[in-house]
Amino acid sequence: MRKTLLAAALAATCFCAHAAQTTIPQQALDLAAGLRERALADTTAWKVTESLTTEIGPRLAGSEADARAVAWAEAKFRELGFDRVWTEPVTFPKWERRGESAAVLGANAQPLAVTALGGSPGGTVEGEIVRFADLAALEAAPEGSLAGKIAFVDYRMEAARDGSGYGPGGAVRSRGPSAAIRKGAIGFLMRSAGTDSHRVPHTGITHFDDGLQPVPSAALSIPDADQLARLAARGPVKVRLALDCGWDGSYTSQNVIGEITGRSRPEEVVLLGAHLDSWDLGTGAVDDAAGIGITMAAARLLKQMPMRPARSIRVVAYANEEQGLLGGRAYAEAHGADAALHILAAESDFGAGRVYAFNTGAPEHARQATAQIAQALAPLGIEYQPDQGGPGPDIIPLAAKGVTWAWLAQDGSDYFHLHHTADDTLDKIDPQALAQNVAAWAVFAWLAAEAEGDFGSRPRTAEAPKD
Amino acid sequence: MRKTLLAAALAATCFCAHAAQTTIPQQALDLAAGLRERALADTTAWKVTESLTTEIGPRLAGSEADARAVAWAEAKFRELGFDRVWTEPVTFPKWERRGESAAVLGANAQPLAVTALGGSPGGTVEGEIVRFADLAALEAAPEGSLAGKIAFVDYRMEAARDGSGYGPGGAVRSRGPSAAIRKGAIGFLMRSAGTDSHRVPHTGITHFDDGLQPVPSAALSIPDADQLARLAARGPVKVRLALDCGWDGSYTSQNVIGEITGRSRPEEVVLLGAHLDSWDLGTGAVDDAAGIGITMAAARLLKQMPMRPARSIRVVAYANEEQGLLGGRAYAEAHGADAALHILAAESDFGAGRVYAFNTGAPEHARQATAQIAQALAPLGIEYQPDQGGPGPDIIPLAAKGVTWAWLAQDGSDYFHLHHTADDTLDKIDPQALAQNVAAWAVFAWLAAEAEGDFGSRPRTAEAPKD
């Protein structure tokens, strides 16, 4: 998951107050080349990713596997030689999936492959479907026109290297159910926000606006959406949607944090994040065991440098990113006051494709240092893209507290083939691409930790609303 | 599904008794070129395939959808202008799938994507798995060594254009459960006989040898087999396999037959077959709605020729191929005495990939005619491969009665990505490749119907066992 709106807002913010130019010392730059080569040959990220996906498997926030994943992460940080390992609590409502099915009824009776959207209530509804080409068409439907009906939003998400198709695709999931309820619908179906052609529907969190009575809401696999659209083109289609799922109390998980202590400014940290939870359908390999593997492996390599990094390298394995950045919010609440001590923060949460671009949200005085890091990343095929990018999802709340983000853009051309589906499994990860990620993260973290000067992180006071 | 052993045996049989050379008249060859071009531009096969997969969907033999498919086929033959349409009963035991799940238990608890093998009994078993690299390893296990255990045969099937990897892959499914029972196993799991990388396990019929007590038997998806193998490499793994399925009485379906009446030898037929049933997981698009579409469309084009074909063109939509060629056997029983009237018989049942090779099982006196047909197919990128090929599955019983087969080999490179899975859906079919198939079948059927002389079909008397 990626957000770009806040990113743009943050990038535009002026931090230009009288700071000296930040630069990267030549010695650090000289050491980066060797680090890069060692990282490319390192298999730690693969082993970590393999371990998490194999031993824990799917790890839905709040599930039994969530607790196992936390214990796994603590043990893995220690095994990899992190100096400090600790946890911080993250409490959230617990959502469970117990069963789900759907079927066309009547003369063309046949099952449909569906999965409940996260946050959906359970329940069985039967009704005629009304197909909409996109969210705008649903939102434009007359009031009450869906009474007794099931809305079907058939928007086809486009694949893109930067994942930009997820904006409109994800909006159907997050805003579609509430829009359908407002028109009177008794249920909500959508073409999965995905780009594959398999019978693996894409789940993901949805949200019901205040004051609305939630209805069973689910995603069809891409071929099932095709099928339902073909049937709908022939005439009225009645569907049964049966979901057994819902919210059930609250749960306290943990952000699991491992730190390599800095040699000269240990209280300042470069934060490398990824999220430990996954959806329950797959084993969360590209979302986001790969990120856990990449960040753990990158930090570990820094401990093995001829000299430790000047600043501390903090890896945060966030709890429950999937249901609303709960781990990221908790971390920001706990550490927001220390924004200035977080020199840069980044999250690896866009799969396991190669990194192709780099930037930070730093103000003018650290633009040269950002360019220096980018230059050190260039041999990895990474381009400096000033004025592009933004924070990874769990960094958004921290960035809102004033911490400057870094952006290591991954090739997400096939990310939405797998995202939030049963198909998100280890076999989809290319070990070479994973190692390229480790090299990028290690070099970035090393140089950020060695920088003379800051990247503009400052505690931000709450601003009054503009309007 | 394809069989080659019988094919080889039949090809080797000598039909060389004093027959005149069969040839294709020049006028028929001249007309073939136009037919080929019209077929390449014809969309009937696509429309028929779309109709069957959309309106009927999955059509497991004996299910409610089986009856709908029979009615659909009768109506479609009439709609397409076939001169005669009739049905012939096919009775078989009915197998049902009601539910299925599997999970790793214990410290690495996680669900596994499985599907019951056709013919499996229901039941829930829990036990440690014992992994075998292939069927031979299972068969070599000591007697009693699997008492209380679940056998896991982890054989990885290879993709090939001619589908040859399915020989050993399919053998695991057909012979593995009985081998496991003989060693004392309480359950059977296999890596799907498939070549994809998705969470869509491959079903297919299995068989329990006489005298054995059947045990729950299922296939894991390819990524799940990878996962179970990784876990097994770490130490003992306990699995629960819960299947709700089994045999339930008998059912009478129908072979649905449509015929274009020949202009001069109407009692002689060229038989074009495909099967109407499918497995229940997908909509049976490549297996075998495509075959139904190809054969119906090819025959329809022949009715539109400047002159009707000399012989009749008979399209047989076979019932229940999937569970043991039941429709093919019933047809052979009903029509075996008329073997000599079946000039050639072929089945399209290997997906929707382009046809790349042609041959017949004809004896020497029809070799030239076979080569003439192949020559007319050459512009479609089809190669004459004498001494290769064999009958499609439902033709095997008819070939055993003495009918000569024809072989239109399809490119099956990706057939086993989809075969018997939920992913076998319409979107996987390339309309251009489908049209190339129609062109090949139309030209073949036309020339076979126009041939002067026969292709060696003769009633075969039952032979005494050789040993």
Short mmCIF file of N, CA, C and O in Angstrom, two decimals, chain A residues 50-51 53-58 64 68 106-111 197-200 223 226-227 230-231 234 280-283 422-423 425-428, chain B residues 50-51 53-58 64 68 106-111 197-200 223 226-227 230-231 234 280-283 422-423 425-428:
data_model
loop_
_atom_site.label_atom_id
_atom_site.label_comp_id
_atom_site.label_asym_id
_atom_site.label_seq_id
_atom_site.Cartn_x
_atom_site.Cartn_y
_atom_site.Cartn_z
N GLU A 50 11.76 -16.33 3.82
CA GLU A 50 11.39 -17.75 3.77
C GLU A 50 10.93 -18.21 5.14
O GLU A 50 9.93 -18.93 5.29
N SER A 51 11.65 -17.80 6.15
CA SER A 51 11.33 -18.23 7.52
C SER A 51 9.96 -17.70 7.95
O SER A 51 9.12 -18.45 8.47
N THR A 53 7.38 -16.57 6.10
CA THR A 53 6.25 -17.07 5.32
C THR A 53 6.02 -18.56 5.55
O THR A 53 4.89 -19.03 5.49
N THR A 54 7.10 -19.29 5.80
CA THR A 54 6.96 -20.74 5.96
C THR A 54 6.52 -21.09 7.38
O THR A 54 5.59 -21.86 7.57
N GLU A 55 7.19 -20.52 8.35
CA GLU A 55 6.96 -20.96 9.73
C GLU A 55 5.70 -20.34 10.32
O GLU A 55 5.00 -20.98 11.11
N ILE A 56 5.45 -19.10 9.98
CA ILE A 56 4.24 -18.45 10.51
C ILE A 56 3.11 -18.53 9.49
O ILE A 56 1.96 -18.77 9.84
N GLY A 57 3.41 -18.37 8.23
CA GLY A 57 2.35 -18.40 7.21
C GLY A 57 1.50 -17.13 7.29
O GLY A 57 2.00 -16.06 7.66
N PRO A 58 0.22 -17.24 6.95
CA PRO A 58 -0.66 -16.06 7.00
C PRO A 58 -0.71 -15.53 8.44
O PRO A 58 -0.69 -16.31 9.39
N GLU A 64 -4.27 -15.91 15.99
CA GLU A 64 -3.28 -16.68 16.74
C GLU A 64 -1.89 -16.51 16.10
O GLU A 64 -0.88 -16.45 16.80
N ARG A 68 2.31 -15.40 17.17
CA ARG A 68 3.49 -16.18 16.76
C ARG A 68 4.44 -15.33 15.95
O ARG A 68 5.66 -15.49 16.03
N GLY A 106 -30.56 -19.53 -9.97
CA GLY A 106 -31.48 -19.60 -11.11
C GLY A 106 -30.94 -20.39 -12.28
O GLY A 106 -30.16 -21.34 -12.12
N ALA A 107 -31.33 -19.98 -13.47
CA ALA A 107 -31.08 -20.76 -14.68
C ALA A 107 -29.60 -20.89 -15.02
O ALA A 107 -29.20 -21.81 -15.73
N ASN A 108 -28.78 -19.97 -14.55
CA ASN A 108 -27.33 -20.03 -14.80
C ASN A 108 -26.57 -20.30 -13.50
O ASN A 108 -25.46 -19.81 -13.31
N ALA A 109 -27.17 -21.06 -12.62
CA ALA A 109 -26.61 -21.30 -11.29
C ALA A 109 -25.16 -21.75 -11.35
O ALA A 109 -24.82 -22.67 -12.09
N GLN A 110 -24.33 -21.09 -10.58
CA GLN A 110 -22.92 -21.44 -10.52
C GLN A 110 -22.26 -20.68 -9.38
O GLN A 110 -22.70 -19.59 -9.02
N PRO A 111 -21.20 -21.27 -8.81
CA PRO A 111 -20.51 -20.57 -7.72
C PRO A 111 -19.65 -19.43 -8.26
O PRO A 111 -19.24 -19.43 -9.41
N SER A 197 -5.26 -12.64 -13.55
CA SER A 197 -6.36 -13.31 -14.25
C SER A 197 -6.60 -14.67 -13.60
O SER A 197 -6.81 -15.66 -14.29
N HIS A 198 -6.57 -14.69 -12.27
CA HIS A 198 -6.73 -15.97 -11.56
C HIS A 198 -7.93 -15.93 -10.62
O HIS A 198 -8.43 -14.86 -10.29
N ARG A 199 -8.33 -17.11 -10.17
CA ARG A 199 -9.52 -17.20 -9.32
C ARG A 199 -9.15 -16.94 -7.87
O ARG A 199 -9.50 -17.69 -6.96
N VAL A 200 -8.41 -15.88 -7.66
CA VAL A 200 -7.95 -15.52 -6.31
C VAL A 200 -8.41 -14.09 -6.01
O VAL A 200 -7.72 -13.13 -6.33
N PRO A 223 -11.61 -13.21 -12.98
CA PRO A 223 -12.44 -14.00 -13.91
C PRO A 223 -13.91 -14.07 -13.48
O PRO A 223 -14.79 -14.16 -14.33
N ASP A 226 -15.56 -10.90 -14.61
CA ASP A 226 -15.83 -11.05 -16.05
C ASP A 226 -17.12 -11.86 -16.27
O ASP A 226 -17.97 -11.50 -17.08
N GLN A 227 -17.20 -12.96 -15.56
CA GLN A 227 -18.34 -13.87 -15.72
C GLN A 227 -19.65 -13.17 -15.33
O GLN A 227 -20.64 -13.25 -16.05
N ARG A 230 -20.68 -10.75 -17.93
CA ARG A 230 -21.27 -11.41 -19.11
C ARG A 230 -22.71 -11.83 -18.83
O ARG A 230 -23.59 -11.67 -19.67
N LEU A 231 -22.94 -12.36 -17.63
CA LEU A 231 -24.30 -12.77 -17.28
C LEU A 231 -25.22 -11.56 -17.19
O LEU A 231 -26.36 -11.60 -17.65
N ARG A 234 -26.74 -10.34 -20.25
CA ARG A 234 -27.81 -11.18 -20.82
C ARG A 234 -29.18 -10.87 -20.20
O ARG A 234 -30.20 -11.23 -20.77
N ASP A 280 -4.96 -12.76 5.45
CA ASP A 280 -5.01 -14.17 5.83
C ASP A 280 -5.04 -15.12 4.65
O ASP A 280 -4.90 -16.33 4.84
N LEU A 281 -5.21 -14.61 3.43
CA LEU A 281 -5.45 -15.51 2.30
C LEU A 281 -4.17 -16.15 1.80
O LEU A 281 -4.16 -17.32 1.42
N GLY A 282 -3.09 -15.37 1.76
CA GLY A 282 -1.79 -15.91 1.35
C GLY A 282 -0.85 -15.92 2.55
O GLY A 282 -1.28 -15.71 3.68
N THR A 283 0.42 -16.14 2.26
CA THR A 283 1.39 -16.12 3.35
C THR A 283 2.08 -14.77 3.44
O THR A 283 3.09 -14.63 4.12
N ALA A 422 -4.63 -15.06 -2.13
CA ALA A 422 -4.04 -16.35 -1.75
C ALA A 422 -2.73 -16.60 -2.50
O ALA A 422 -1.90 -17.40 -2.06
N ASP A 423 -2.55 -15.93 -3.60
CA ASP A 423 -1.35 -16.14 -4.43
C ASP A 423 -0.11 -15.42 -3.91
O ASP A 423 0.96 -15.54 -4.52
N THR A 425 2.59 -15.68 -2.21
CA THR A 425 3.40 -16.73 -1.59
C THR A 425 4.86 -16.60 -2.03
O THR A 425 5.17 -15.91 -3.00
N LEU A 426 5.71 -17.30 -1.32
CA LEU A 426 7.17 -17.13 -1.46
C LEU A 426 7.68 -17.32 -2.88
O LEU A 426 8.63 -16.65 -3.30
N ASP A 427 7.07 -18.25 -3.61
CA ASP A 427 7.56 -18.57 -4.95
C ASP A 427 7.49 -17.37 -5.89
O ASP A 427 8.12 -17.39 -6.95
N LYS A 428 6.76 -16.33 -5.52
CA LYS A 428 6.63 -15.17 -6.39
C LYS A 428 7.82 -14.22 -6.26
O LYS A 428 7.91 -13.23 -7.00
N GLU B 50 -18.12 -19.30 -25.25
CA GLU B 50 -18.58 -18.27 -24.32
C GLU B 50 -19.93 -18.64 -23.74
O GLU B 50 -20.19 -18.51 -22.54
N SER B 51 -20.81 -19.13 -24.60
CA SER B 51 -22.16 -19.47 -24.16
C SER B 51 -22.14 -20.61 -23.14
O SER B 51 -22.76 -20.53 -22.08
N THR B 53 -19.61 -21.78 -21.25
CA THR B 53 -18.92 -21.49 -19.99
C THR B 53 -19.68 -20.45 -19.17
O THR B 53 -19.64 -20.48 -17.94
N THR B 54 -20.36 -19.54 -19.85
CA THR B 54 -21.05 -18.47 -19.11
C THR B 54 -22.41 -18.94 -18.60
O THR B 54 -22.74 -18.75 -17.42
N GLU B 55 -23.19 -19.55 -19.48
CA GLU B 55 -24.57 -19.86 -19.11
C GLU B 55 -24.67 -21.11 -18.24
O GLU B 55 -25.50 -21.18 -17.35
N ILE B 56 -23.83 -22.09 -18.52
CA ILE B 56 -23.86 -23.32 -17.72
C ILE B 56 -22.80 -23.26 -16.63
O ILE B 56 -23.04 -23.66 -15.50
N GLY B 57 -21.62 -22.75 -16.95
CA GLY B 57 -20.56 -22.71 -15.94
C GLY B 57 -20.02 -24.11 -15.70
O GLY B 57 -20.00 -24.95 -16.61
N PRO B 58 -19.54 -24.39 -14.49
CA PRO B 58 -19.00 -25.72 -14.19
C PRO B 58 -20.10 -26.77 -14.41
O PRO B 58 -21.26 -26.50 -14.13
N GLU B 64 -26.55 -31.02 -11.20
CA GLU B 64 -27.69 -30.32 -11.79
C GLU B 64 -27.26 -29.65 -13.10
O GLU B 64 -28.03 -29.58 -14.07
N ARG B 68 -28.45 -29.35 -17.40
CA ARG B 68 -28.56 -28.08 -18.13
C ARG B 68 -27.65 -28.08 -19.35
O ARG B 68 -27.98 -27.51 -20.40
N GLY B 106 -0.29 -27.41 14.82
CA GLY B 106 0.85 -27.23 15.71
C GLY B 106 1.53 -25.89 15.58
O GLY B 106 0.90 -24.88 15.26
N ALA B 107 2.82 -25.86 15.80
CA ALA B 107 3.58 -24.62 15.92
C ALA B 107 3.61 -23.80 14.63
O ALA B 107 3.83 -22.59 14.68
N ASN B 108 3.41 -24.44 13.51
CA ASN B 108 3.39 -23.72 12.21
C ASN B 108 1.99 -23.75 11.61
O ASN B 108 1.84 -23.80 10.39
N ALA B 109 0.99 -23.72 12.45
CA ALA B 109 -0.40 -23.88 12.01
C ALA B 109 -0.74 -22.92 10.88
O ALA B 109 -0.48 -21.71 10.98
N GLN B 110 -1.32 -23.45 9.83
CA GLN B 110 -1.73 -22.63 8.70
C GLN B 110 -2.56 -23.49 7.76
O GLN B 110 -2.41 -24.70 7.70
N PRO B 111 -3.48 -22.82 7.03
CA PRO B 111 -4.31 -23.57 6.08
C PRO B 111 -3.51 -23.97 4.84
O PRO B 111 -2.53 -23.32 4.48
N SER B 197 1.71 -21.71 -10.93
CA SER B 197 2.25 -21.31 -9.63
C SER B 197 1.17 -20.55 -8.86
O SER B 197 1.45 -19.54 -8.24
N HIS B 198 -0.04 -21.07 -8.90
CA HIS B 198 -1.15 -20.39 -8.25
C HIS B 198 -1.82 -21.29 -7.21
O HIS B 198 -1.60 -22.49 -7.20
N ARG B 199 -2.62 -20.65 -6.37
CA ARG B 199 -3.25 -21.39 -5.27
C ARG B 199 -4.52 -22.08 -5.74
O ARG B 199 -5.58 -21.97 -5.12
N VAL B 200 -4.42 -22.75 -6.85
CA VAL B 200 -5.56 -23.42 -7.46
C VAL B 200 -5.21 -24.90 -7.65
O VAL B 200 -4.65 -25.29 -8.66
N PRO B 223 1.97 -23.96 -4.93
CA PRO B 223 2.63 -23.24 -3.82
C PRO B 223 2.43 -23.92 -2.46
O PRO B 223 3.32 -23.84 -1.60
N ASP B 226 4.96 -26.69 -2.27
CA ASP B 226 6.26 -26.08 -1.94
C ASP B 226 6.34 -25.83 -0.43
O ASP B 226 7.36 -26.11 0.21
N GLN B 227 5.27 -25.25 0.10
CA GLN B 227 5.25 -24.88 1.51
C GLN B 227 5.35 -26.12 2.39
O GLN B 227 6.13 -26.14 3.37
N ARG B 230 8.83 -27.43 2.38
CA ARG B 230 9.73 -26.64 3.23
C ARG B 230 9.53 -26.97 4.71
O ARG B 230 10.49 -27.08 5.46
N LEU B 231 8.27 -27.11 5.10
CA LEU B 231 8.01 -27.45 6.50
C LEU B 231 8.52 -28.85 6.83
O LEU B 231 9.11 -29.07 7.90
N ARG B 234 12.04 -29.17 7.79
CA ARG B 234 12.39 -28.66 9.12
C ARG B 234 12.14 -29.69 10.22
O ARG B 234 12.67 -29.55 11.32
N ASP B 280 -15.64 -29.46 -11.63
CA ASP B 280 -16.53 -28.49 -11.00
C ASP B 280 -15.82 -27.22 -10.55
O ASP B 280 -16.48 -26.25 -10.17
N LEU B 281 -14.49 -27.19 -10.58
CA LEU B 281 -13.79 -26.06 -9.95
C LEU B 281 -13.78 -24.82 -10.83
O LEU B 281 -13.90 -23.70 -10.34
N GLY B 282 -13.59 -25.02 -12.13
CA GLY B 282 -13.63 -23.91 -13.06
C GLY B 282 -14.86 -24.03 -13.95
O GLY B 282 -15.75 -24.83 -13.67
N THR B 283 -14.89 -23.24 -15.00
CA THR B 283 -16.03 -23.33 -15.92
C THR B 283 -15.69 -24.22 -17.12
O THR B 283 -16.41 -24.21 -18.11
N ALA B 422 -9.71 -24.25 -10.77
CA ALA B 422 -10.64 -23.12 -10.77
C ALA B 422 -10.27 -22.10 -11.84
O ALA B 422 -11.10 -21.29 -12.26
N ASP B 423 -9.03 -22.11 -12.26
CA ASP B 423 -8.55 -21.13 -13.23
C ASP B 423 -8.92 -21.45 -14.67
O ASP B 423 -8.58 -20.68 -15.58
N THR B 425 -10.99 -20.91 -17.07
CA THR B 425 -12.09 -19.98 -17.37
C THR B 425 -11.87 -19.35 -18.75
O THR B 425 -10.76 -19.39 -19.29
N LEU B 426 -12.91 -18.74 -19.25
CA LEU B 426 -12.94 -18.25 -20.64
C LEU B 426 -11.81 -17.29 -20.99
O LEU B 426 -11.29 -17.30 -22.12
N ASP B 427 -11.42 -16.47 -20.02
CA ASP B 427 -10.39 -15.45 -20.30
C ASP B 427 -9.06 -16.07 -20.73
O ASP B 427 -8.20 -15.36 -21.24
N LYS B 428 -8.87 -17.36 -20.50
CA LYS B 428 -7.60 -18.01 -20.85
C LYS B 428 -7.53 -18.38 -22.33
O LYS B 428 -6.49 -18.84 -22.80
#
